[in-house]
PDB file of C-alpha atoms in Angstrom:
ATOM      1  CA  UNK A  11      11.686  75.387  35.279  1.00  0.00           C
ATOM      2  CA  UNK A  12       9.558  78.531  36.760  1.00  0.00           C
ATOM      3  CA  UNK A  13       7.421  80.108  34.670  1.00  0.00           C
ATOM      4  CA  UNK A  14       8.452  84.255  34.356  1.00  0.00           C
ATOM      5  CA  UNK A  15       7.048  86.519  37.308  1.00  0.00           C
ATOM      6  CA  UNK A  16       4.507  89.410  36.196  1.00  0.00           C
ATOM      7  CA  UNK A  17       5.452  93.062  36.742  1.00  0.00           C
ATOM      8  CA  UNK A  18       3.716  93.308  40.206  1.00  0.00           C
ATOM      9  CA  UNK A  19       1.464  96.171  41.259  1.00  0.00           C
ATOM     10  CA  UNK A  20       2.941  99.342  42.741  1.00  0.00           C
ATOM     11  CA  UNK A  21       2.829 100.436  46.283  1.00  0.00           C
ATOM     12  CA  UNK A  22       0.283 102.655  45.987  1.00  0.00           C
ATOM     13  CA  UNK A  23      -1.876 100.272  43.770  1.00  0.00           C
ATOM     14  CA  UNK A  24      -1.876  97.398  46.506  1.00  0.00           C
ATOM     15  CA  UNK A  25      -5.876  96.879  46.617  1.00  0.00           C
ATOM     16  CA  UNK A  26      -6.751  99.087  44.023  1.00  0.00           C
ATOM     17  CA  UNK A  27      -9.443  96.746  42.546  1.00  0.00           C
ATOM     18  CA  UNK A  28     -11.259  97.178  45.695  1.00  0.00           C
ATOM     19  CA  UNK A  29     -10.519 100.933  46.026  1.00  0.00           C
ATOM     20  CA  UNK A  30     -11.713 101.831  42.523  1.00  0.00           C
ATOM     21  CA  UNK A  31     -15.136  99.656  42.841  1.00  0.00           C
ATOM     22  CA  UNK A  32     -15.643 100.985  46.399  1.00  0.00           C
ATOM     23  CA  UNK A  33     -14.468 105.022  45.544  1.00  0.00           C
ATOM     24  CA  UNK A  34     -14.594 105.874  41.486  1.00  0.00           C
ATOM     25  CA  UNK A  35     -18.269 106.706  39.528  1.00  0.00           C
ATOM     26  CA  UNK A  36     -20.007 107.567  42.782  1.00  0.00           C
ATOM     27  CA  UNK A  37     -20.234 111.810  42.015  1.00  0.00           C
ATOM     28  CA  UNK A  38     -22.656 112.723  44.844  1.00  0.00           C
ATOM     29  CA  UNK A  39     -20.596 115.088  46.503  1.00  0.00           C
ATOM     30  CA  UNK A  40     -20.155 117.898  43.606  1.00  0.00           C
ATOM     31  CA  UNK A  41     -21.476 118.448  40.050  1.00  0.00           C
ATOM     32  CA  UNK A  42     -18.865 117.842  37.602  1.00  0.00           C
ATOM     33  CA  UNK A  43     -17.893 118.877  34.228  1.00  0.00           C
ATOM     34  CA  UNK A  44     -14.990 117.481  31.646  1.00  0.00           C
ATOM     35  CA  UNK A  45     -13.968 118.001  28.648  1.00  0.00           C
ATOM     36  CA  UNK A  46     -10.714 116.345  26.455  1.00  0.00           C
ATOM     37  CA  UNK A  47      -9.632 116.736  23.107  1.00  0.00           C
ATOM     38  CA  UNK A  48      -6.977 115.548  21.130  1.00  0.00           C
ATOM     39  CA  UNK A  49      -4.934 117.529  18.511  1.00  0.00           C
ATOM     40  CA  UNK A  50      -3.200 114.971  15.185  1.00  0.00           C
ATOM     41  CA  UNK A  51       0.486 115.695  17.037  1.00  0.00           C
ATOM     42  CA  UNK A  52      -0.820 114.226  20.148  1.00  0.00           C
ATOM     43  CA  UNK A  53      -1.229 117.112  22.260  1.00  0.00           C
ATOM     44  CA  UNK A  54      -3.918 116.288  24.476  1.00  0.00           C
ATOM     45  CA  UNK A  55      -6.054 119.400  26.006  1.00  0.00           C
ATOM     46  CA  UNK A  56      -8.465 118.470  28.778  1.00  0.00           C
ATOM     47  CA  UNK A  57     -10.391 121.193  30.913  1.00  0.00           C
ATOM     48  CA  UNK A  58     -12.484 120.108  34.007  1.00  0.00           C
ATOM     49  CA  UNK A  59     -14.272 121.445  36.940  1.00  0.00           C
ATOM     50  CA  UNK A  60     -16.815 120.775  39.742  1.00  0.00           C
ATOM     51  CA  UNK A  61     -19.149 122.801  42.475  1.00  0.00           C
ATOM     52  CA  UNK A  62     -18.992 121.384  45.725  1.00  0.00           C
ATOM     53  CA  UNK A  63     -22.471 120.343  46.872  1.00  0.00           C
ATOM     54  CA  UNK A  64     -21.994 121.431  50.532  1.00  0.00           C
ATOM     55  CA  UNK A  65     -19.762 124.858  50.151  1.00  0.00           C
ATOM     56  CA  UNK A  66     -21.041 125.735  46.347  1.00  0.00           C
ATOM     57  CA  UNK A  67     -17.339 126.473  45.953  1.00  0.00           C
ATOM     58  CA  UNK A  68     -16.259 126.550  42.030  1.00  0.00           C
ATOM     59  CA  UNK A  69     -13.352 125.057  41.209  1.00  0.00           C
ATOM     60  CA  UNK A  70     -11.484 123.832  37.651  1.00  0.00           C
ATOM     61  CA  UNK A  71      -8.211 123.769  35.872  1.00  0.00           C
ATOM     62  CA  UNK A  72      -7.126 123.694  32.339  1.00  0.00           C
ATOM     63  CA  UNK A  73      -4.212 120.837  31.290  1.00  0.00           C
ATOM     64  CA  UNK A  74      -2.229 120.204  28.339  1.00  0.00           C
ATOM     65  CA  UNK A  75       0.001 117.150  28.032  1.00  0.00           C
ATOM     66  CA  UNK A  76       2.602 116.354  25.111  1.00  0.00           C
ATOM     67  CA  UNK A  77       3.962 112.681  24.616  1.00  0.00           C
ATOM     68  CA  UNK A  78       6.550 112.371  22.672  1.00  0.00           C
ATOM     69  CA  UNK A  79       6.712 108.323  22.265  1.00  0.00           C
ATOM     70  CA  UNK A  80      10.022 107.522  20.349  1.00  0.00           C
ATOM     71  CA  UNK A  81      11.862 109.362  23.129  1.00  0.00           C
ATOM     72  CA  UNK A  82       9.404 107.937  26.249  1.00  0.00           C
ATOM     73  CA  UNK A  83       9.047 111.998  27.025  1.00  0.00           C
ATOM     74  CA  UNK A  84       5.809 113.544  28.444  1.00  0.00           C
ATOM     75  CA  UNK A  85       5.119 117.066  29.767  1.00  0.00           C
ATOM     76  CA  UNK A  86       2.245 118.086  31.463  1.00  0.00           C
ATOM     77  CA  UNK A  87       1.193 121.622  32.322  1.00  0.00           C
ATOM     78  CA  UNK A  88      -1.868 122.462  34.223  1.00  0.00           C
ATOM     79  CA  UNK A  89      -3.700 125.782  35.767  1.00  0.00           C
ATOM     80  CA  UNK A  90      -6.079 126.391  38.204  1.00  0.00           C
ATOM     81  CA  UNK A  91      -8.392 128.647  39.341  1.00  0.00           C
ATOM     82  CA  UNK A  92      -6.627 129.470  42.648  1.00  0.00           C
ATOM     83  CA  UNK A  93      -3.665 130.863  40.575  1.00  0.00           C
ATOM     84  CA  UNK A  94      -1.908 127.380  41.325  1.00  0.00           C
ATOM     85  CA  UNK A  95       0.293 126.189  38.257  1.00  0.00           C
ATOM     86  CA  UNK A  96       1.315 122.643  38.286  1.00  0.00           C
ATOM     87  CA  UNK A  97       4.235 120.695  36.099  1.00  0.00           C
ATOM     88  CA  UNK A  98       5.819 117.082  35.473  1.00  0.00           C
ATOM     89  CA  UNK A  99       8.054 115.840  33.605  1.00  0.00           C
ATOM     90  CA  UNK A 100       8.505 112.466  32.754  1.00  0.00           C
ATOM     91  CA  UNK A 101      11.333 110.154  31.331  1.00  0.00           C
ATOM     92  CA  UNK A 102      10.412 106.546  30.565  1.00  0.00           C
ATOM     93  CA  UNK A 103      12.232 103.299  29.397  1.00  0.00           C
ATOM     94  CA  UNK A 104      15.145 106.176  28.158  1.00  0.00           C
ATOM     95  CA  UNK A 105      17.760 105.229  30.236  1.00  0.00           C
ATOM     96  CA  UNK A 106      16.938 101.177  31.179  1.00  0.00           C
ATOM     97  CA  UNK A 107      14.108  99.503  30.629  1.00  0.00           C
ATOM     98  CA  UNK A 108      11.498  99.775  33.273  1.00  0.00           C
ATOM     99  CA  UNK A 109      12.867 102.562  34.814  1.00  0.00           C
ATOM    100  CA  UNK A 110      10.401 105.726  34.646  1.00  0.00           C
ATOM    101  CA  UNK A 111      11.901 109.049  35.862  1.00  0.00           C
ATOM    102  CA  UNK A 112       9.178 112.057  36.535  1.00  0.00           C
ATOM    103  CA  UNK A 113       9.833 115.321  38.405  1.00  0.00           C
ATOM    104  CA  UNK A 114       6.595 117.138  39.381  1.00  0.00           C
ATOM    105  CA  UNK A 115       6.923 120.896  40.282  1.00  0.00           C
ATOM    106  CA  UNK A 116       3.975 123.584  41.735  1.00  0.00           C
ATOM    107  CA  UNK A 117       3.498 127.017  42.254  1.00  0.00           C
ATOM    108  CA  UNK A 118       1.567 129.506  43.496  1.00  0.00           C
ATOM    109  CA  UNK A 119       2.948 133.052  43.025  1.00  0.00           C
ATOM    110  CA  UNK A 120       0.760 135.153  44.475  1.00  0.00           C
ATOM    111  CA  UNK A 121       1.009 132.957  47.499  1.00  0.00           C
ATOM    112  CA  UNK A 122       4.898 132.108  47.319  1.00  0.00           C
ATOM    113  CA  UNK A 123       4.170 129.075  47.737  1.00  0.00           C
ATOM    114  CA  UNK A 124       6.300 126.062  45.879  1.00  0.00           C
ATOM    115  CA  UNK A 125       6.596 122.576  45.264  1.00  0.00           C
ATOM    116  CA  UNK A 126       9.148 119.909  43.978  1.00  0.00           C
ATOM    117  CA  UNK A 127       9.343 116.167  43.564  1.00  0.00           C
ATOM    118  CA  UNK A 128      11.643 114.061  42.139  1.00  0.00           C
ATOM    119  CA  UNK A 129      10.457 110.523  40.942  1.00  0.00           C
ATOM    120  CA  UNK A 130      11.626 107.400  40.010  1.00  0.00           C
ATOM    121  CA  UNK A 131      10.372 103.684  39.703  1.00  0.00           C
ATOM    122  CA  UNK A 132      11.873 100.907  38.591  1.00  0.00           C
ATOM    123  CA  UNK A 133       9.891  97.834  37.699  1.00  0.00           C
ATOM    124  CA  UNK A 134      10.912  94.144  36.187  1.00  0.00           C
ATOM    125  CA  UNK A 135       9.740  90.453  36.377  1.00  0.00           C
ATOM    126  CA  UNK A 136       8.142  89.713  40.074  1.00  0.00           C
ATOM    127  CA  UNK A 137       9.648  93.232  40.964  1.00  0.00           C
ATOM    128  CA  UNK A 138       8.541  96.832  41.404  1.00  0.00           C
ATOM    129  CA  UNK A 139      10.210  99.978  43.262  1.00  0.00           C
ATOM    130  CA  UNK A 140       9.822 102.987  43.350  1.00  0.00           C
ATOM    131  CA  UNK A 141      11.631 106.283  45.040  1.00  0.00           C
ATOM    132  CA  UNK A 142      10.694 110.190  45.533  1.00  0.00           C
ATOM    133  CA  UNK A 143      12.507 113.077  46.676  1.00  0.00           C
ATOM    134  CA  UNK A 144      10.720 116.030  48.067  1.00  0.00           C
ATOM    135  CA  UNK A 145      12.854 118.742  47.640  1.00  0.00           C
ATOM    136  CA  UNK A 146      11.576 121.624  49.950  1.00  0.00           C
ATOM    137  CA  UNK A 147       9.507 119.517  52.108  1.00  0.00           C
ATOM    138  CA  UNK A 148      12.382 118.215  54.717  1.00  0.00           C
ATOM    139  CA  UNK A 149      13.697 117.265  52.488  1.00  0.00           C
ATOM    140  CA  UNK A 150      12.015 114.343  53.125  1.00  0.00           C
ATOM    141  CA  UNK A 151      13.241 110.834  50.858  1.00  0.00           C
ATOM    142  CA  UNK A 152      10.352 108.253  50.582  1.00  0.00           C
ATOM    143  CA  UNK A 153      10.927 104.484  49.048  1.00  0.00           C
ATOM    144  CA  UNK A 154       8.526 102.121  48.651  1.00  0.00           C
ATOM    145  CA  UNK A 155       8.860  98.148  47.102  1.00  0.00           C
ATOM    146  CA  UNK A 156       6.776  95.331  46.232  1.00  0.00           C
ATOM    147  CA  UNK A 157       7.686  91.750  45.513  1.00  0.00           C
ATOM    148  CA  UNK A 158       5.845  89.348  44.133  1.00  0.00           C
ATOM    149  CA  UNK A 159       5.399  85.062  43.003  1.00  0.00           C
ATOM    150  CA  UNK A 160       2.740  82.917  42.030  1.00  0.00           C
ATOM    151  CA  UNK A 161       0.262  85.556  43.060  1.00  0.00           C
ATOM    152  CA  UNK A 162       1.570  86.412  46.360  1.00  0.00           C
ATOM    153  CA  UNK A 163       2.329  90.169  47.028  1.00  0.00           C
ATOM    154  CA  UNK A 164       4.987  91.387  49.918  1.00  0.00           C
ATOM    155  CA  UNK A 165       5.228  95.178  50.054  1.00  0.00           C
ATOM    156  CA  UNK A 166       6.768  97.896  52.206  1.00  0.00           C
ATOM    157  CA  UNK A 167       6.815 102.153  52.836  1.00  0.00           C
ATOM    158  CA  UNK A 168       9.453 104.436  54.367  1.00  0.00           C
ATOM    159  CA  UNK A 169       9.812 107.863  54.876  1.00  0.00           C
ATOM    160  CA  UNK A 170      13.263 109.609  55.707  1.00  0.00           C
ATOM    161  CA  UNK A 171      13.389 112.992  57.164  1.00  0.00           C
ATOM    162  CA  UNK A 172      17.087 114.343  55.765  1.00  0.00           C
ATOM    163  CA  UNK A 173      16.976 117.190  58.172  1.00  0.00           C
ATOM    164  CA  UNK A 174      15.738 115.234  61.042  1.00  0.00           C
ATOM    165  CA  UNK A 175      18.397 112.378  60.521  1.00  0.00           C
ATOM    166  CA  UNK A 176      15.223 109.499  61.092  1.00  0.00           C
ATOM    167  CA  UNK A 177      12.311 107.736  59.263  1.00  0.00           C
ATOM    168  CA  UNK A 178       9.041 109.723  59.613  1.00  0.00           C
ATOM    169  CA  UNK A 179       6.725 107.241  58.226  1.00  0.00           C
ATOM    170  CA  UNK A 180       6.707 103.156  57.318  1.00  0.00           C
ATOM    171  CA  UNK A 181       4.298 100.807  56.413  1.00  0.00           C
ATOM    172  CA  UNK A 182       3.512  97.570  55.286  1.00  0.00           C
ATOM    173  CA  UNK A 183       1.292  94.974  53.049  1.00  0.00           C
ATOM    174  CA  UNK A 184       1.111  91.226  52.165  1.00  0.00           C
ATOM    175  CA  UNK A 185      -1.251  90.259  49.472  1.00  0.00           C
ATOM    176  CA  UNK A 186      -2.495  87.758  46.961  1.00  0.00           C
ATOM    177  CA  UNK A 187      -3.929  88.636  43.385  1.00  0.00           C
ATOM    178  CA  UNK A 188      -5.231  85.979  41.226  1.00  0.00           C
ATOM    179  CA  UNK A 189      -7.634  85.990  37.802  1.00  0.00           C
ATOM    180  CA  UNK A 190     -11.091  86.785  39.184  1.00  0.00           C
ATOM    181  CA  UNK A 191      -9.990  87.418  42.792  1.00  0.00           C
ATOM    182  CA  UNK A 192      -7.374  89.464  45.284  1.00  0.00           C
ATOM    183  CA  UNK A 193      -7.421  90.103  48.917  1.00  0.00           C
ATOM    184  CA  UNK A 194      -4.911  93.232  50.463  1.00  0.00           C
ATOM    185  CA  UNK A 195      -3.793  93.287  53.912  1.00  0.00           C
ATOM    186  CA  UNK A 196      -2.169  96.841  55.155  1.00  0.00           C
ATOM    187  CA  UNK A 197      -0.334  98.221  57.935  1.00  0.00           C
ATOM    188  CA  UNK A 198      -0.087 101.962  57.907  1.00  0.00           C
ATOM    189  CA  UNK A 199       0.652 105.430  59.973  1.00  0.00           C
ATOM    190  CA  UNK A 200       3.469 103.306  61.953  1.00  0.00           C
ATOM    191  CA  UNK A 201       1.540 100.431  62.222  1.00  0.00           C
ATOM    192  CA  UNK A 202      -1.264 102.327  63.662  1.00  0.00           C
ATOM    193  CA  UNK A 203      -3.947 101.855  61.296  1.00  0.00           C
ATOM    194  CA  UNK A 204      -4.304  98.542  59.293  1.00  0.00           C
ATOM    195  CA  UNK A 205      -6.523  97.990  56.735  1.00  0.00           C
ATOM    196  CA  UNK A 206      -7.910  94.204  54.783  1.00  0.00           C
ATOM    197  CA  UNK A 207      -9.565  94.829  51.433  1.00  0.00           C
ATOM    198  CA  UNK A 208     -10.975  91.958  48.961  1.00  0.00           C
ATOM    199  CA  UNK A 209     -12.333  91.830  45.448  1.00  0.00           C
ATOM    200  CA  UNK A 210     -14.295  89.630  43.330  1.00  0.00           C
ATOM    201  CA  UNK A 211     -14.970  89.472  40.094  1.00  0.00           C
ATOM    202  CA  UNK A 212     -18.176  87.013  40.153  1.00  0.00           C
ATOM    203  CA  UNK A 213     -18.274  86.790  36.391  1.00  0.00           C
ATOM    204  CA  UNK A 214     -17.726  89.087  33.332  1.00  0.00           C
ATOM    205  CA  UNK A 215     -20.843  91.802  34.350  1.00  0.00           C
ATOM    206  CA  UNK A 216     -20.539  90.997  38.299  1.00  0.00           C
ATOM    207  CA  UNK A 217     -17.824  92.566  40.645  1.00  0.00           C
ATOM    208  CA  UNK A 218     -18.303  92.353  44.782  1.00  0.00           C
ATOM    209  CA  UNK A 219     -15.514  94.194  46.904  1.00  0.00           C
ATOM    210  CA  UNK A 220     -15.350  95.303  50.903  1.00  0.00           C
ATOM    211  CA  UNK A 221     -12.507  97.055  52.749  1.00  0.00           C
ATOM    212  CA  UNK A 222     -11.942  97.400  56.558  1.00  0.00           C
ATOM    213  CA  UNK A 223     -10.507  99.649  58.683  1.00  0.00           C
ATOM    214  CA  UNK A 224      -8.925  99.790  62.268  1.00  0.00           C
ATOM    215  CA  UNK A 225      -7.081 102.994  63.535  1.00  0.00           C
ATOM    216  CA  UNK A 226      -5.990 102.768  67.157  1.00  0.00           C
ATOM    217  CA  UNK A 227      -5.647 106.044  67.712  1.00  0.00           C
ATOM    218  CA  UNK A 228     -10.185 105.540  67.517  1.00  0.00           C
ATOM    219  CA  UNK A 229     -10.657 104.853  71.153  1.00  0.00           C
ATOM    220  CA  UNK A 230     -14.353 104.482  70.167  1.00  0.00           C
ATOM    221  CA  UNK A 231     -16.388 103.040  67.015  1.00  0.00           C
ATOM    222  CA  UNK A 232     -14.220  99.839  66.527  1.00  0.00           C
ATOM    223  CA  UNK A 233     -13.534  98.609  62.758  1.00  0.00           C
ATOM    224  CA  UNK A 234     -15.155 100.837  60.205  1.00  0.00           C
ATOM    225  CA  UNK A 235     -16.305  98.294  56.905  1.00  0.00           C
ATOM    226  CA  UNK A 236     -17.716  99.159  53.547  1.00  0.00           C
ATOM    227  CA  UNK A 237     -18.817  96.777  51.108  1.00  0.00           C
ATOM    228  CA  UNK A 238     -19.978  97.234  47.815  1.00  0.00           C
ATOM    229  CA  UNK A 239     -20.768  95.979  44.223  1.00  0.00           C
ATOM    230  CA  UNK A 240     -20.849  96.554  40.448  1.00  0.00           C
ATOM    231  CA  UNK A 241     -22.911  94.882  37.832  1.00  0.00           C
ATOM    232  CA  UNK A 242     -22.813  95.740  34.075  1.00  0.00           C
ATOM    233  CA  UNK A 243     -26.558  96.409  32.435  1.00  0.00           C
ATOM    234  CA  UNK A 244     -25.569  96.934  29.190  1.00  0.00           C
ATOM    235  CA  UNK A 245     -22.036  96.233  27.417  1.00  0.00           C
ATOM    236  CA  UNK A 246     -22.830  98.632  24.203  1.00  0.00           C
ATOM    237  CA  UNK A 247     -23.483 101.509  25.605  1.00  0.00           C
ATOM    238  CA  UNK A 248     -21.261 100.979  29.113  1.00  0.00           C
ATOM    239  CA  UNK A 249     -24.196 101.272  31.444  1.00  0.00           C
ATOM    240  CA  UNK A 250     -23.891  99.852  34.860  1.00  0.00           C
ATOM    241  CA  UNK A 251     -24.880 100.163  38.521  1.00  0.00           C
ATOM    242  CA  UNK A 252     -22.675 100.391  41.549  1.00  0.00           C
ATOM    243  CA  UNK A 253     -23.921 100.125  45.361  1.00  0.00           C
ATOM    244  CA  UNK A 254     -22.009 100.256  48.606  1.00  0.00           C
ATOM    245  CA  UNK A 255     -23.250 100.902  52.577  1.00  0.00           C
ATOM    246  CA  UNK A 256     -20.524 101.626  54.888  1.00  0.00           C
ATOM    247  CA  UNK A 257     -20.839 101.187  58.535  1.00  0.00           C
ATOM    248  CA  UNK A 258     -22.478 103.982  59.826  1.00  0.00           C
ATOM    249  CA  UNK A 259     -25.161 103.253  57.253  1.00  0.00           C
ATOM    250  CA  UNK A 260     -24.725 105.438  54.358  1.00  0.00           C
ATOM    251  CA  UNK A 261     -25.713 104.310  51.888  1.00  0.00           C
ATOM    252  CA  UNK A 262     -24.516 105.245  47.981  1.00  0.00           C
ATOM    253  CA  UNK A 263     -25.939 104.556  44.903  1.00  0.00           C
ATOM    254  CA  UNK A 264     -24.353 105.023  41.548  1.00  0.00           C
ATOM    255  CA  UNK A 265     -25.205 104.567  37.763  1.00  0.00           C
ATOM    256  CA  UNK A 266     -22.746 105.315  34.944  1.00  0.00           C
ATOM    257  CA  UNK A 267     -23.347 105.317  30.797  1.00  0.00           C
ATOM    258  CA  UNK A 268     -21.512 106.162  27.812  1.00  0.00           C
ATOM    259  CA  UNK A 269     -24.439 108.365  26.026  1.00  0.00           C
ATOM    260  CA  UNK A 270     -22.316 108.456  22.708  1.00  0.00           C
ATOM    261  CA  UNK A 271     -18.945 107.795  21.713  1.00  0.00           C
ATOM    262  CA  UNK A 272     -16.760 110.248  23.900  1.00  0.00           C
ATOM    263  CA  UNK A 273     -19.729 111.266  25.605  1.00  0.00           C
ATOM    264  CA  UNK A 274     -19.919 109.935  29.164  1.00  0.00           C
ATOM    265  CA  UNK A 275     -22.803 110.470  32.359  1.00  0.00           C
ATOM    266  CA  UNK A 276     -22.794 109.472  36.013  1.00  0.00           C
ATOM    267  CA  UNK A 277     -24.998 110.148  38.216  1.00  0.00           C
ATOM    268  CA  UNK A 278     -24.442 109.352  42.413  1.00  0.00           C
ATOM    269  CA  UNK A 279     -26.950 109.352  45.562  1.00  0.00           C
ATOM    270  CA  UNK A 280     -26.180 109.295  49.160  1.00  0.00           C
ATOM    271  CA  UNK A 281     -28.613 108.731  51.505  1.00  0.00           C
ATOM    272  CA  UNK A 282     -27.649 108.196  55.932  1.00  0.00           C
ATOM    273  CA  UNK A 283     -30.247 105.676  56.644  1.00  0.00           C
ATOM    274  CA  UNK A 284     -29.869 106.607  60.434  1.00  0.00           C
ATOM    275  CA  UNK A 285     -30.725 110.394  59.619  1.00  0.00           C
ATOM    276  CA  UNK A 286     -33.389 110.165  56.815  1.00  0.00           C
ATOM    277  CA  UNK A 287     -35.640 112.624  57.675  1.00  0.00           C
ATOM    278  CA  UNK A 288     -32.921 115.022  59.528  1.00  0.00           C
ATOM    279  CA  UNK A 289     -32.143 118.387  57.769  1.00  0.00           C
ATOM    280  CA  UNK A 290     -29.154 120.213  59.931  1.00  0.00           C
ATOM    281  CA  UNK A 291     -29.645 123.879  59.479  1.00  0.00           C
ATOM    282  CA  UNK A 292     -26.087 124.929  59.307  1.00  0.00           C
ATOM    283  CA  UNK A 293     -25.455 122.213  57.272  1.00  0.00           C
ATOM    284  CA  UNK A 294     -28.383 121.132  55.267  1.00  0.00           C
ATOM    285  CA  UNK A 295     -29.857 117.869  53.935  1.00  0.00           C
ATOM    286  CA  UNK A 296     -27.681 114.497  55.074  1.00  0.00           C
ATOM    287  CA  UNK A 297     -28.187 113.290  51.783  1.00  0.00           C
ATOM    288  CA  UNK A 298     -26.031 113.772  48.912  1.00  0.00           C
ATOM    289  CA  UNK A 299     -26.717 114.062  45.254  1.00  0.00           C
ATOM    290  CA  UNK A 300     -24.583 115.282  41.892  1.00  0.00           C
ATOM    291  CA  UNK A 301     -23.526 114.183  38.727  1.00  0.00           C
ATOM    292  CA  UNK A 302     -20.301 113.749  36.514  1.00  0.00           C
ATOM    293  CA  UNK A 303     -20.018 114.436  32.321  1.00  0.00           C
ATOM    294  CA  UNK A 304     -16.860 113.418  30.712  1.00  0.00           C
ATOM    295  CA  UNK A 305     -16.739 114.587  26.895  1.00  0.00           C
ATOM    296  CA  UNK A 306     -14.115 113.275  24.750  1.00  0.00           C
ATOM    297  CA  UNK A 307     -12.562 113.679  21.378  1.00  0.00           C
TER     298      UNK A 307
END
């Protein structure tokens, strides 16, 4: 008798072991600020914002969300600084179980500018689907599913333009995830850029990752790779060092710590080891440095 399938990853988390180690904690391209707090009825209030290094342009929003667990209800409500006022509204395990239902509006008034999508996933033993509407855009339908057993991961993407009458977009993945290990083959853009990521976790303070990247639409600079690592210094306080050099040798450098309890700091370099000494006047320094703090309550 087989053994029950795991709930397999979603579409759009296909390789996200090596996207997060390769992408997340390396702030060197703004200064960053954010700030959460919980209220006792679970409202949850969370302001953030960040300067762009290379523009200076200021830029933050204020969120609230509400869960309301014994009917699986959330609402979230966020504003930003360029007038632009975002909603969703989510339904899960109410109907069936597995099934999540969100609907995620936005808009801009002084613009005129407006936004609606319609949500819904479905996920069970060895299976996971999901399906979005976009209401004003097209309307274009987009449904995505991934199957999985004993590890092995078989995934797919399409886009459908209503008003067109014919698929826009579609994609592909195969994969395999095991305990310490998973490697992520893609085929997006039509089958015109394909992608092969990999993660290890060496052991419980060691992580190693690398993604590549072909687009043949790129008549010149062939595969573009990036390959990177994590290792924990310190388990108490959260501290650890990540490092990655991409092809065209940049090279990033980043260092996260939890100060406190609810009090979090990253820090992120940049350096292009083929420009090290350039400075581009229009432009500035090649190198890149900033900084993240997450405070929490």
């Amino acid at each position: 008798m087989s053994l029950p399938q795991p709930v397999p990853p979603s579409w759009k988390d296909l390789g996200k072991s090596s996207n997060d180690l390769l992408s997340k904690d390396f702030p060197f391209t703004s200064a960053a600020l954010e700030v959460k707090t919980k209220t006792p009825s679970g409202v949850v209030f969370k302001v953030g914002g960040s300067q762009d290094n290379k523009t200076g342009i200021i830029t933050s929003d204020l969120e609230s969300k509400y869960n309301h667990k014994p009917y699986g209800f959330t609402y979230t409500q966020a504003w930003t600084t360029s007038n632009l006022l975002k909603s969703q509204f989510e339904l899960e395990n109410s109907f069936a179980k597995g099934l999540k239902i969100d609907l995620n509006t936005t808009l801009q008034p002084d613009k005129g500018s407006k936004s609606a999508v319609l949500n819904a996933a479905f996920k069970q033993s060895g299976f996971h689907t999901r399906a979005a509407l976009d209401i004003y855009k097209g309307p274009t339908f987009t449904a995505d599913t991934v199957v999985g057993r004993d590890g092995f991961l078989v995934g797919a993407e399409a886009a459908y333009n209503v008003t067109d009458g014919k698929v826009s977009r579609y994609a592909a993945a195969v994969g395999y995830n095991a305990a310490d290990y998973a490697v992520t083959v893609h085929g997006l853009n039509n089958f015109k850029t394909f992608t092969a990521s990999y993660y290890h976790r060496v052991n419980s303070d060691v992580e190693a990752g690398a993604k590549a990247v072909y687009d043949s639409k790129v008549t010149h600079g062939g595969v573009a790779l990036e390959v990177g690592g994590k290792t924990v210094l310190d388990r108490v306080s959260g501290a650890s060092v990540k490092a990655k050099i991409n092809s065209v040798g940049v090279v990033a450098l980043g260092y996260s710590q939890t100060i406190r309890p609810g009090v979090k700091a990253s820090f992120g370099l940049a350096l292009d080891t083929q420009k090290f000494n350039d400075v581009t006047p229009n432009v500035g320094p090649m190198h890149k440095v900033g900084a993240s703090f997450t405070f929490e309550s």
